[in-house]
Tab-separated table of C-alpha atoms and ligand atoms in Angstrom:
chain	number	residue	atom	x	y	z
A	134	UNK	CA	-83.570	-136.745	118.153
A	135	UNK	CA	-84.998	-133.349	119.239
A	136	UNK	CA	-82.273	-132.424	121.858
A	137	UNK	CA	-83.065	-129.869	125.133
A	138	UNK	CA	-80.393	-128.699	127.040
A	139	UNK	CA	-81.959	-128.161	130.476
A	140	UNK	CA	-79.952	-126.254	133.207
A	141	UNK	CA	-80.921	-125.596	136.468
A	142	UNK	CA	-79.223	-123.140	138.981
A	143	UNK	CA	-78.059	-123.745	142.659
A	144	UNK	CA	-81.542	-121.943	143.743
A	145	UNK	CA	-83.630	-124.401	141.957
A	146	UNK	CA	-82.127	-127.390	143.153
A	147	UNK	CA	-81.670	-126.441	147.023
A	148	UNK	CA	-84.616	-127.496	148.631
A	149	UNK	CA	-86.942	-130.726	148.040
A	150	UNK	CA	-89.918	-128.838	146.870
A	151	UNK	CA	-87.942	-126.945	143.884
A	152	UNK	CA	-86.346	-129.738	143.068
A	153	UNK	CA	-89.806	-132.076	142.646
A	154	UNK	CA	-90.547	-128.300	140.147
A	155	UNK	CA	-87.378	-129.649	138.350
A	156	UNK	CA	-87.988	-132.828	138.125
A	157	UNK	CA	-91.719	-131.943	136.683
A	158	UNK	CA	-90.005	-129.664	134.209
A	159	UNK	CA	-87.879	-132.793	132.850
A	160	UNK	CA	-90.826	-134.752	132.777
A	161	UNK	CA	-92.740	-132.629	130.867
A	162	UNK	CA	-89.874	-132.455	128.314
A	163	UNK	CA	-89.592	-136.230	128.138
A	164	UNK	CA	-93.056	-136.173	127.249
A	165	UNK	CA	-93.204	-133.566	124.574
A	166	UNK	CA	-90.639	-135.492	122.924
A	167	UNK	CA	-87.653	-134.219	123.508
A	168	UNK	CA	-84.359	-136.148	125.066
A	169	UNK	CA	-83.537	-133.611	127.691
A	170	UNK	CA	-79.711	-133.590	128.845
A	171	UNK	CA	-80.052	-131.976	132.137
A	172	UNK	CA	-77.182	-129.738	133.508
A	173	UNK	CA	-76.995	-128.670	137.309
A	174	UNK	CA	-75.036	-125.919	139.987
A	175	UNK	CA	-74.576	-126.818	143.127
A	176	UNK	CA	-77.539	-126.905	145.768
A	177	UNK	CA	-78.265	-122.746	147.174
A	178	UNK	CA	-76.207	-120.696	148.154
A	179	UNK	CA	-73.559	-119.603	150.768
A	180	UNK	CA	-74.593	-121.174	154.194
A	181	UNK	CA	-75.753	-124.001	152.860
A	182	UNK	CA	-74.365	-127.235	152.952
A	183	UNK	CA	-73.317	-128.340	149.908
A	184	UNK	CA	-72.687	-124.582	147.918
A	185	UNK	CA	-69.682	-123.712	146.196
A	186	UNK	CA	-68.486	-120.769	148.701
A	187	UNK	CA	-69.362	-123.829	151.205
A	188	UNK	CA	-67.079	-126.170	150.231
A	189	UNK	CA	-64.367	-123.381	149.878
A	190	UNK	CA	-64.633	-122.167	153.421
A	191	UNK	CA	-63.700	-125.584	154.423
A	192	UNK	CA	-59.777	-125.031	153.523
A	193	UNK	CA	-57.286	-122.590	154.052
A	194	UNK	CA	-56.795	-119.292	152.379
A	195	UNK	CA	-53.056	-120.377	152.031
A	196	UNK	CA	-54.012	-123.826	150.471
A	197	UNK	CA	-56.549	-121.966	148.284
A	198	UNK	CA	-53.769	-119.661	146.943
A	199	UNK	CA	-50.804	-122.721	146.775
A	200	UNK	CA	-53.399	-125.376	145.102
A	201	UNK	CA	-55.571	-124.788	142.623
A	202	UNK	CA	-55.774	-127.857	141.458
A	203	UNK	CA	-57.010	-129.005	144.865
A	204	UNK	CA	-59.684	-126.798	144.930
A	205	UNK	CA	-60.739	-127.498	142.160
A	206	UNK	CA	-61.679	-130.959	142.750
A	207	UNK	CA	-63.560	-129.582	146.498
A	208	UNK	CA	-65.662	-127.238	144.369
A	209	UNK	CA	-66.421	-129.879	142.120
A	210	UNK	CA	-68.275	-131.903	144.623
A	211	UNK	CA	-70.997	-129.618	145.068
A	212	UNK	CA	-72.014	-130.199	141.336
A	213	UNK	CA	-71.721	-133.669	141.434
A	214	UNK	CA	-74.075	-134.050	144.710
A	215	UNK	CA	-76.574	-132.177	143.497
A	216	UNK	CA	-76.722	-134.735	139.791
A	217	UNK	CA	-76.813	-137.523	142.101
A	218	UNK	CA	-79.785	-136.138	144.434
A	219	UNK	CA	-81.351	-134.865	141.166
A	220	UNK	CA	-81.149	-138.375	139.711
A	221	UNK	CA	-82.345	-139.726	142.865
A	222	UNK	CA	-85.458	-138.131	142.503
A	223	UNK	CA	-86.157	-138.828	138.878
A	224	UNK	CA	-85.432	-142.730	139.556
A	225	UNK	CA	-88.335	-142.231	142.218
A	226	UNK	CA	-90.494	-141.266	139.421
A	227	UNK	CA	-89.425	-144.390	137.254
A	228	UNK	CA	-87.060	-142.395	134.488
A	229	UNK	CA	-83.802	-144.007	133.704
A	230	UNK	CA	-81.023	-141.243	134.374
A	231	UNK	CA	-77.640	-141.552	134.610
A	232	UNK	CA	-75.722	-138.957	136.491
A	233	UNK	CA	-72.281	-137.781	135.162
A	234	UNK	CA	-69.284	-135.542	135.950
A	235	UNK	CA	-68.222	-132.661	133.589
A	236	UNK	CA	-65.343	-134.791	132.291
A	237	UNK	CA	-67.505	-138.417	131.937
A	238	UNK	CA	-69.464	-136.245	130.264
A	239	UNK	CA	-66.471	-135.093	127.730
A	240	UNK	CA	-65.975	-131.767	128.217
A	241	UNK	CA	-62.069	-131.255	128.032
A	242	UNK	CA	-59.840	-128.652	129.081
A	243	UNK	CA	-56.961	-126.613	129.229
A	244	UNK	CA	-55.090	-126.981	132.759
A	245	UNK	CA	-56.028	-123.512	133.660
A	246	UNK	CA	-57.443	-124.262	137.414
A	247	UNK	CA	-60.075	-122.015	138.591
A	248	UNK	CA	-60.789	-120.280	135.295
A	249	UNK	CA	-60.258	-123.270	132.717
A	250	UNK	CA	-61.307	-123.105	128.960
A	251	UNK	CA	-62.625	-125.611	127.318
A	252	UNK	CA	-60.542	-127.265	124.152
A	253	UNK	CA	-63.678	-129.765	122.729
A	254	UNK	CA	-66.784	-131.391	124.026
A	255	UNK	CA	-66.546	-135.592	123.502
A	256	UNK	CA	-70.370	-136.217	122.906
A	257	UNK	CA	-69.662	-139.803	122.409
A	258	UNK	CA	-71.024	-140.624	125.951
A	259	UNK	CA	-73.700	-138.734	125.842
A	260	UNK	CA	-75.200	-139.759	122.345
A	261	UNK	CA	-75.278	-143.007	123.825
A	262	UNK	CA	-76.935	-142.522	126.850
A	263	UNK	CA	-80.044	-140.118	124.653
A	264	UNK	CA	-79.756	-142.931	122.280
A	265	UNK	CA	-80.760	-145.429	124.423
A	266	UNK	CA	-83.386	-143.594	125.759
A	267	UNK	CA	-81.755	-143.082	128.796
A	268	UNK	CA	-81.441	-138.463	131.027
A	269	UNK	CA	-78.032	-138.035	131.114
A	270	UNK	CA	-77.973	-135.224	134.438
A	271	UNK	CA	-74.527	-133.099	134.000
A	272	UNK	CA	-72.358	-131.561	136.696
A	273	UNK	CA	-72.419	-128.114	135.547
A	274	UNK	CA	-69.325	-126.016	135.840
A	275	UNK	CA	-66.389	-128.331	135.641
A	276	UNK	CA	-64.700	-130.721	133.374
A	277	UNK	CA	-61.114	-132.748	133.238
A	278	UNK	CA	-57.777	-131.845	131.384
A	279	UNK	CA	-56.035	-133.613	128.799
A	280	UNK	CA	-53.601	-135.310	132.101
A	281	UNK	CA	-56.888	-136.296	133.577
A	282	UNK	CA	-57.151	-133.540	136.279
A	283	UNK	CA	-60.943	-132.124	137.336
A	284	UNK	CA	-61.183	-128.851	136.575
A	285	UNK	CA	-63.269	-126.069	137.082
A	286	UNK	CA	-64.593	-123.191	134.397
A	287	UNK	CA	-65.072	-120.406	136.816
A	288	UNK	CA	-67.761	-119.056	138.955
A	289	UNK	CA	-70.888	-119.204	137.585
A	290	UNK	CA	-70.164	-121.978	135.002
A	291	UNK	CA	-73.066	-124.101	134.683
A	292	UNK	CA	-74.062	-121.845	132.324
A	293	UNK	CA	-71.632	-122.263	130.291
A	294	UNK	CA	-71.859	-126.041	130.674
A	295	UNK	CA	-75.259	-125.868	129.264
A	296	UNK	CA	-73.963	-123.681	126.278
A	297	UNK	CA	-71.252	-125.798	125.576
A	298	UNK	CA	-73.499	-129.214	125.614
A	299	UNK	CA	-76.452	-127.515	123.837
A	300	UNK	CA	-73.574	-126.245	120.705
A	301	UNK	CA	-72.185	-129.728	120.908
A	302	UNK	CA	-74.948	-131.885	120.506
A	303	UNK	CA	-76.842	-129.212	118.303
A	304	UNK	CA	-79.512	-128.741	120.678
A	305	UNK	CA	-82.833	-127.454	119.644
A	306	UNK	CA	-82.460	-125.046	122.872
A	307	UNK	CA	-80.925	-124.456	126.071
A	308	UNK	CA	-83.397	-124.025	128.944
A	309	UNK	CA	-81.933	-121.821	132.066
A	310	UNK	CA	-84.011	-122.339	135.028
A	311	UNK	CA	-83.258	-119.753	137.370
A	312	UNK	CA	-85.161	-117.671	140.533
A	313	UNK	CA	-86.423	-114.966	137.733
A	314	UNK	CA	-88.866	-114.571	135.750
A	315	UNK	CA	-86.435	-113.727	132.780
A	316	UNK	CA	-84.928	-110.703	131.614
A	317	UNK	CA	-86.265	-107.357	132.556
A	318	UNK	CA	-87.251	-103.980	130.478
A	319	UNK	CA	-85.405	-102.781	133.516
A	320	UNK	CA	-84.619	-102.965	136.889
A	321	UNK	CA	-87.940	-103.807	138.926
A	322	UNK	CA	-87.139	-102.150	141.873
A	323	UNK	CA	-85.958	-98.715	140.084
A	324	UNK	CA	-89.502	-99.320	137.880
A	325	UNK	CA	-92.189	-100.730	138.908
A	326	UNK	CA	-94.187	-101.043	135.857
A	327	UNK	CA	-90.765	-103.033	134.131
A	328	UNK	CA	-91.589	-106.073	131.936
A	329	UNK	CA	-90.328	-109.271	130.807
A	330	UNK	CA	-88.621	-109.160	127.561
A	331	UNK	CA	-89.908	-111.968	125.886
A	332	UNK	CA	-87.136	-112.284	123.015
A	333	UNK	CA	-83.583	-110.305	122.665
A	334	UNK	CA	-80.748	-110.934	120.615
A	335	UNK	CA	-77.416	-112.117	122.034
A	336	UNK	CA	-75.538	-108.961	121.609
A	337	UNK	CA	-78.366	-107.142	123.283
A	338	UNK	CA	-78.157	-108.937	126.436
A	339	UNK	CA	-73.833	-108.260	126.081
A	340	UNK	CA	-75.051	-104.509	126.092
A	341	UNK	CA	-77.159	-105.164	129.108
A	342	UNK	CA	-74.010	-106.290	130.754
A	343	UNK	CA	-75.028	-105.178	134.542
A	344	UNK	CA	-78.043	-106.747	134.190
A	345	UNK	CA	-77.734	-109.558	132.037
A	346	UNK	CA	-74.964	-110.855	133.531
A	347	UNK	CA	-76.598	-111.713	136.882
A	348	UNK	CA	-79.153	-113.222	135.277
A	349	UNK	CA	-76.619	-115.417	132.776
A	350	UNK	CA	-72.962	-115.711	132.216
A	351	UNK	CA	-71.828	-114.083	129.081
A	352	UNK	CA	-69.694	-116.577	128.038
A	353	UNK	CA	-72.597	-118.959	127.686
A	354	UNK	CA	-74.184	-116.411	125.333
A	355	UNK	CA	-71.120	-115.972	123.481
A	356	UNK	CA	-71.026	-119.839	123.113
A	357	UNK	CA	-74.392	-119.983	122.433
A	358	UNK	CA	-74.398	-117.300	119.894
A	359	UNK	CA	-71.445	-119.051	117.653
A	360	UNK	CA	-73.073	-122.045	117.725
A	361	UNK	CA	-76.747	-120.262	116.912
A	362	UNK	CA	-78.527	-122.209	119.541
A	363	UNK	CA	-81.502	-120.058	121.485
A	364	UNK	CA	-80.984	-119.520	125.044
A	365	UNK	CA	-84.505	-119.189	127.102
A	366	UNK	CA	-84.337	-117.712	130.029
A	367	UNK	CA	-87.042	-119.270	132.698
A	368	UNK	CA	-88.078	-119.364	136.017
A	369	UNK	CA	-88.285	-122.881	137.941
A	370	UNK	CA	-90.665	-121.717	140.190
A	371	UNK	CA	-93.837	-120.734	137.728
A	372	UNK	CA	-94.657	-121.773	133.741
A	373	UNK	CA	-94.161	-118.259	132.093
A	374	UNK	CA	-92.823	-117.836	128.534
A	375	UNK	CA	-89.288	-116.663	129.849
A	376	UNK	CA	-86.984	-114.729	127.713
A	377	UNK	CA	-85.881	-116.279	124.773
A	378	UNK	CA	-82.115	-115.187	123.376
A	379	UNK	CA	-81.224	-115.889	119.574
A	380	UNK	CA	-80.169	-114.104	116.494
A	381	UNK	CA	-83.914	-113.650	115.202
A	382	UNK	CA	-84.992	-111.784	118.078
A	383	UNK	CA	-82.541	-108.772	116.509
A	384	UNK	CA	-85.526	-105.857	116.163
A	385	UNK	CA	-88.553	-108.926	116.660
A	386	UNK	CA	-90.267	-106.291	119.688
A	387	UNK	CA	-90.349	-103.634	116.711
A	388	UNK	CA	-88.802	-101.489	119.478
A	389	UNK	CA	-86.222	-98.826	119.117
A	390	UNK	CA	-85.576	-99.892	122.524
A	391	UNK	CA	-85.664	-103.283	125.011
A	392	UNK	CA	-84.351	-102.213	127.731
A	393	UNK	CA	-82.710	-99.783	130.345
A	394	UNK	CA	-80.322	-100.183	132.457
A	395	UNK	CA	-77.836	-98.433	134.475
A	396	UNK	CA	-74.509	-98.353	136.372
A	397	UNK	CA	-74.106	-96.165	139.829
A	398	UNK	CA	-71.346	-95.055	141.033
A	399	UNK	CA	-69.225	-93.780	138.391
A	400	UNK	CA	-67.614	-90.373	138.481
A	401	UNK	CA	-67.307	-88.141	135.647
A	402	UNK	CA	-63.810	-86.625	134.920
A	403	UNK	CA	-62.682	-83.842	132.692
A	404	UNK	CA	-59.060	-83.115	131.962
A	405	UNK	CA	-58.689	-79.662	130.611
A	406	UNK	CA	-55.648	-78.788	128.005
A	407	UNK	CA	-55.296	-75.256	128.913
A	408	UNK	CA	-55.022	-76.389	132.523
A	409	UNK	CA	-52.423	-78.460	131.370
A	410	UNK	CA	-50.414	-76.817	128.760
A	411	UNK	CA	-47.258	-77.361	129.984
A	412	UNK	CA	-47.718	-81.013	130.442
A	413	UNK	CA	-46.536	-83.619	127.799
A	414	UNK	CA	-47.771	-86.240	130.282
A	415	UNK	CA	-51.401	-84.569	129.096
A	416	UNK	CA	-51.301	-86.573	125.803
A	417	UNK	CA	-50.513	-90.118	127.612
A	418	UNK	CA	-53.049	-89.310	130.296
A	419	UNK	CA	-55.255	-92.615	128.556
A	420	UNK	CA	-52.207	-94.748	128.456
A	421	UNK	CA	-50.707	-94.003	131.987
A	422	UNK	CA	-54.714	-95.029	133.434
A	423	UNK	CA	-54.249	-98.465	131.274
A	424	UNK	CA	-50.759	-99.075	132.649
A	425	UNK	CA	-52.632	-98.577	136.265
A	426	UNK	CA	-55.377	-100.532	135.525
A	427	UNK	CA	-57.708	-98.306	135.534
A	428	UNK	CA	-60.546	-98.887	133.415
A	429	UNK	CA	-62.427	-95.899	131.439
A	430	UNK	CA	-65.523	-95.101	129.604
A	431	UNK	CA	-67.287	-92.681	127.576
A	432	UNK	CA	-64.096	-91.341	126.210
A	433	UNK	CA	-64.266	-87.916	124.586
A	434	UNK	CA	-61.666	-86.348	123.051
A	435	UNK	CA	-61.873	-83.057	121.874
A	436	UNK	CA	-59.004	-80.285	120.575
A	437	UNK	CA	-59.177	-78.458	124.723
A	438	UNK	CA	-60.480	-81.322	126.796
A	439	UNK	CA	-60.557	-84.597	127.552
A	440	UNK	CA	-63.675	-86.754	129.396
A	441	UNK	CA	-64.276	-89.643	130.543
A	442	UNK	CA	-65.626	-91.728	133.194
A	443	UNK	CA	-64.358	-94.442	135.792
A	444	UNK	CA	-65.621	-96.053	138.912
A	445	UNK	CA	-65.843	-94.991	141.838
A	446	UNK	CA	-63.831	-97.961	143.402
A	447	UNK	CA	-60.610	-96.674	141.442
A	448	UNK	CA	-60.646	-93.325	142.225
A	449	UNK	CA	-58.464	-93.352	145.083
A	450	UNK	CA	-55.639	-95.055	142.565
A	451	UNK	CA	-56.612	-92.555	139.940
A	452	UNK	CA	-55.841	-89.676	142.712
A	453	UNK	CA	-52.468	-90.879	142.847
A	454	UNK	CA	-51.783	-91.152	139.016
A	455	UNK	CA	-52.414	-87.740	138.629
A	456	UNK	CA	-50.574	-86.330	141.298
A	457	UNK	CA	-47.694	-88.732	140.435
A	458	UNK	CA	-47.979	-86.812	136.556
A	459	UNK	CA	-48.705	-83.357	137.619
A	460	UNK	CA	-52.018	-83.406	136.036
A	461	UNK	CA	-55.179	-81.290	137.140
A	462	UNK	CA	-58.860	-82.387	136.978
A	463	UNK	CA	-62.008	-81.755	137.538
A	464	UNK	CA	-64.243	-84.549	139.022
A	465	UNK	CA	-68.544	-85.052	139.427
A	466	UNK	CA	-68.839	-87.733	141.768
A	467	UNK	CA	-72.071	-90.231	142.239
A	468	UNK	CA	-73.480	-90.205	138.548
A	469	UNK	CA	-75.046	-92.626	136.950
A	470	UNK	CA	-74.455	-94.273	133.532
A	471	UNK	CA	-77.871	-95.434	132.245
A	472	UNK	CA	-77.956	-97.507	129.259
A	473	UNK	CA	-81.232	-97.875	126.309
A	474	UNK	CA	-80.443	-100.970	124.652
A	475	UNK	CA	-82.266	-102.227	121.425
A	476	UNK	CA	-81.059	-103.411	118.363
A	477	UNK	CA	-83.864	-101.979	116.787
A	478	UNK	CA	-82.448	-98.323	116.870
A	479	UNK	CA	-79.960	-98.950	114.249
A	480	UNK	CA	-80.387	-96.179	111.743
A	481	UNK	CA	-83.629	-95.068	113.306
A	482	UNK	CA	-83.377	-90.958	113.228
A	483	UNK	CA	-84.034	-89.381	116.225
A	484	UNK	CA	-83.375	-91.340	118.998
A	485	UNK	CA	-80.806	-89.505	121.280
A	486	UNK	CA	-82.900	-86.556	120.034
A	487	UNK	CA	-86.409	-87.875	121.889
A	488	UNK	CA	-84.188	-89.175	124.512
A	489	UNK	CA	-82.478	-85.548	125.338
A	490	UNK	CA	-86.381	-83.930	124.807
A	491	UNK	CA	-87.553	-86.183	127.704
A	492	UNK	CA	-84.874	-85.720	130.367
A	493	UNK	CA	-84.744	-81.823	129.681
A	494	UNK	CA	-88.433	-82.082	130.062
A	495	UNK	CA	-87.784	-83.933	133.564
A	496	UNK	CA	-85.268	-81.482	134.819
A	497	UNK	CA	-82.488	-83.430	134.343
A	498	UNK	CA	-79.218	-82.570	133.172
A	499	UNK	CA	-77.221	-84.618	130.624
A	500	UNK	CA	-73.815	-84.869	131.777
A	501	UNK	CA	-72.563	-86.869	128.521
A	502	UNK	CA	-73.798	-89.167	126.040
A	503	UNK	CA	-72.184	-91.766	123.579
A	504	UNK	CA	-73.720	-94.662	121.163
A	505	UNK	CA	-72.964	-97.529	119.471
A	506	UNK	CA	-75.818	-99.397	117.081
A	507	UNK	CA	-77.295	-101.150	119.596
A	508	UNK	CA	-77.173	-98.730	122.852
A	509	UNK	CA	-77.366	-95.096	123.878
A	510	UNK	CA	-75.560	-93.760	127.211
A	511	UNK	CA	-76.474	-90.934	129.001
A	512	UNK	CA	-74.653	-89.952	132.267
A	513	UNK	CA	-76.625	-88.237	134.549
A	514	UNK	CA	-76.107	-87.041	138.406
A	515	UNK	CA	-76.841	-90.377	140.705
A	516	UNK	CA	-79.949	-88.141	142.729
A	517	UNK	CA	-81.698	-88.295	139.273
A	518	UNK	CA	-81.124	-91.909	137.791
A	519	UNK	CA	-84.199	-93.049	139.033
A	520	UNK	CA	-86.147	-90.275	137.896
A	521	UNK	CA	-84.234	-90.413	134.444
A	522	UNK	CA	-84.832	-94.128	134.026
A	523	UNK	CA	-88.761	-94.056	134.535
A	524	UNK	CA	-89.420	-91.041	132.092
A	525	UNK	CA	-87.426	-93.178	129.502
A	526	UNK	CA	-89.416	-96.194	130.152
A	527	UNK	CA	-92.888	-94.619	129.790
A	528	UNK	CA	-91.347	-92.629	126.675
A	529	UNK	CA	-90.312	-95.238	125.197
A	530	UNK	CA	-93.290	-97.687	126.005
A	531	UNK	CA	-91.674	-100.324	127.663
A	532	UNK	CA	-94.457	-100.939	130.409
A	533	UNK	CA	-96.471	-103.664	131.505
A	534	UNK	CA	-98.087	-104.942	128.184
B	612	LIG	N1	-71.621	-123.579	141.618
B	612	LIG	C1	-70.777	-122.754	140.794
B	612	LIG	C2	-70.673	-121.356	141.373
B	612	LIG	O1	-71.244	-121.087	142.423
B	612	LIG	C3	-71.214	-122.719	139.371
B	612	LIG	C4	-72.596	-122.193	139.102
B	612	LIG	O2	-73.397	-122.023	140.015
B	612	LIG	O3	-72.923	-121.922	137.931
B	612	LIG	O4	-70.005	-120.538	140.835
B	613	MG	MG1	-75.571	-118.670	137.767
């Protein structure tokens, strides 16, 4: 049995006319061969009937907060509408589908409510239903515990669903059908030329965390990745290639780089030792920010300073840590962290070099770098990300093909 996990997003199933797009897309699938096991969010979004935020607006704040258990079982509901409309319009068309919940279809969980994790997938059920020919159509996002409780495996989790089913029943791949085209060289409205990456690695997309994420959940490429199934990214609404995710796409574009991306609104900060001398709290700066929950990035340490950056969101608790230790700081508000991610730079010479040669060329200062094997940072002021990110994107040919 050639197995396709096909998952399709609260978008693609909110109105009639996507959802005959969806229903075409199983079709086709059927035909080619495969048994598809179709997974599916909740119809649109916020506003409309039957969406998650929906179905939470209908309840208190206070019984929100005192029940999770409860509220799991309302958010559930969207999901399991939208496999029974789904299936509804697939019987139309003659297929034999059986709709399911998360936990019929044997995904089991911990009793974490909101947020659970998932202890084992029970394919029995489903083997059945492909092996009698028969579309099993998933509620995405939930499952049941081990007392029998409906659970939920936190916003977003259809994804994950589809991960999880496509690793259990060693799927040949698991289709995302979304309202993109795929995933991006870089952010279309900062470039305009950006193009579709047509195949990245898992830990590539992790490093294109802002960007990736909104486009999938990373747990589903984390599940994905362990159980070495691809992940294609598509659109519902057209028949392009997508973006296919898998271990062989490591290097495949011959690249040194994929992508771009970037993060605004970060501030850069710089403690200074001999403006601190007489502080001991100066060497447990790092830990007092953990212990406050602030999170920090593009640590340097160095012998007479320390830098680093955080958001701007936590600045205002950051102000008060300091004070509180008698610290002093400099600060450079409104930068922006911009990210070149490709796995292809590992051990390529030169890189951060070329990328230094084209923003000095542009005018634009380099407030701090740092790498890893698959990404470079470079901080710049916020005024000049834009200008930054489209010199790297012709330098480093990333255009329209
Ligand atoms: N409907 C759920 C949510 O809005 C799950 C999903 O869409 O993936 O978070
Ligand atoms: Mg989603």
């Amino acid at each position: 049995m050639r197995i396709l996990i096909q998952k399709f997003g609260g978008t693609s199933v909110s109105t009639h006319e996507r959802r005959n797009r969806v229903v075409n897309k199983i079709i086709k699938a059927k035909n080619k061969g495969f048994s598809p096991v179709v997974v599916v969010s909740a119809m649109g979004r916020k506003g409309q009937p039957y969406a998650t935020d929906t179905l939470l607006s209908l309840v208190s704040r206070d019984f929100r907060n005192s029940s999770p258990l409860s509220i799991d079982l309302l958010m559930s509901c969207g999901e399991i509408i939208s496999t029974v409309v789904v299936a509804d319009e697939l019987s139309k068309l003659k297929m034999d589908v059986v709709p399911l919940t998360g936990g019929q279809a044997g995904i089991i969980t911990d009793d974490n409510y909101n947020d659970a994790a998932v202890l084992r997938v029970e394919k029995g059920k489903l083997t059945s239903i492909l092996e009698s020919g028969k579309i099993p159509i998933v509620a995405g996002f939930q499952g049941v515990s081990e007392n029998g409780y409906v659970t939920t495996l936190g916003r977003g989790g259809s994804d994950v669903t589809a991960a999880l089913l496509g690793t259990a029943l060693n799927a040949e791949s698991v289709e995302i059908y979304t309202d993109v085209d795929g995933i991006m060289t870089a952010d279309p409205r900062i470039v305009s030329d950006a193009s579709l990456i047509e195949k990245i690695s898992y830990n590539e997309v992790f490093q294109m965390a802002d960007q990736g994420a909104k486009v999938i959940h990373p747990r589903a490429v984390k599940i994905a990745m362990n159980g070495n199934v691809p992940l294609v990214i598509k659109n519902t609404l057209n028949d392009g290639k997508g973006t296919v995710i898998s271990n062989s796409a490591a290097g495949a574009s011959g690249k040194v780089v994929n992508g771009i991306t970037s993060m605004d609104d970060r501030v850069q900060i710089t403690v200074k030792y001999s403006e601190n001398k007489d502080s001991e709290n100066y060497y447990t700066l790092l830990d007092e920010l953990a212990n406050n929950l602030i999170s920090i990035d593009l640590i340097n340490v160095f012998p007479y300073e320390e830098v680093f950056t955080i958001g701007n969101e936590d600045m205002d608790n950051f102000k008060i840590v300091m004070k509180n230790l008698g610290l002093n700081y400099n600060a450079i508000k409104e930068c922006t962290k911009i990210a070149l991610i490709g796995s292809g730079m590992r051990g390529v010479p030169g890189v951060i070099a070329k990328i230094l040669k084209v923003l000095s060329r542009e005018n634009i200062k380099v407030l701090q770098t740092a790498d890893s094997h698959t990404t470079i940072w470079c901080l710049v002021e916020r005024s000049k990300a834009s200008k930054a990110i489209n010199a790297l994107h012709r330098e480093f040919l990333l255009g329209e093909k």
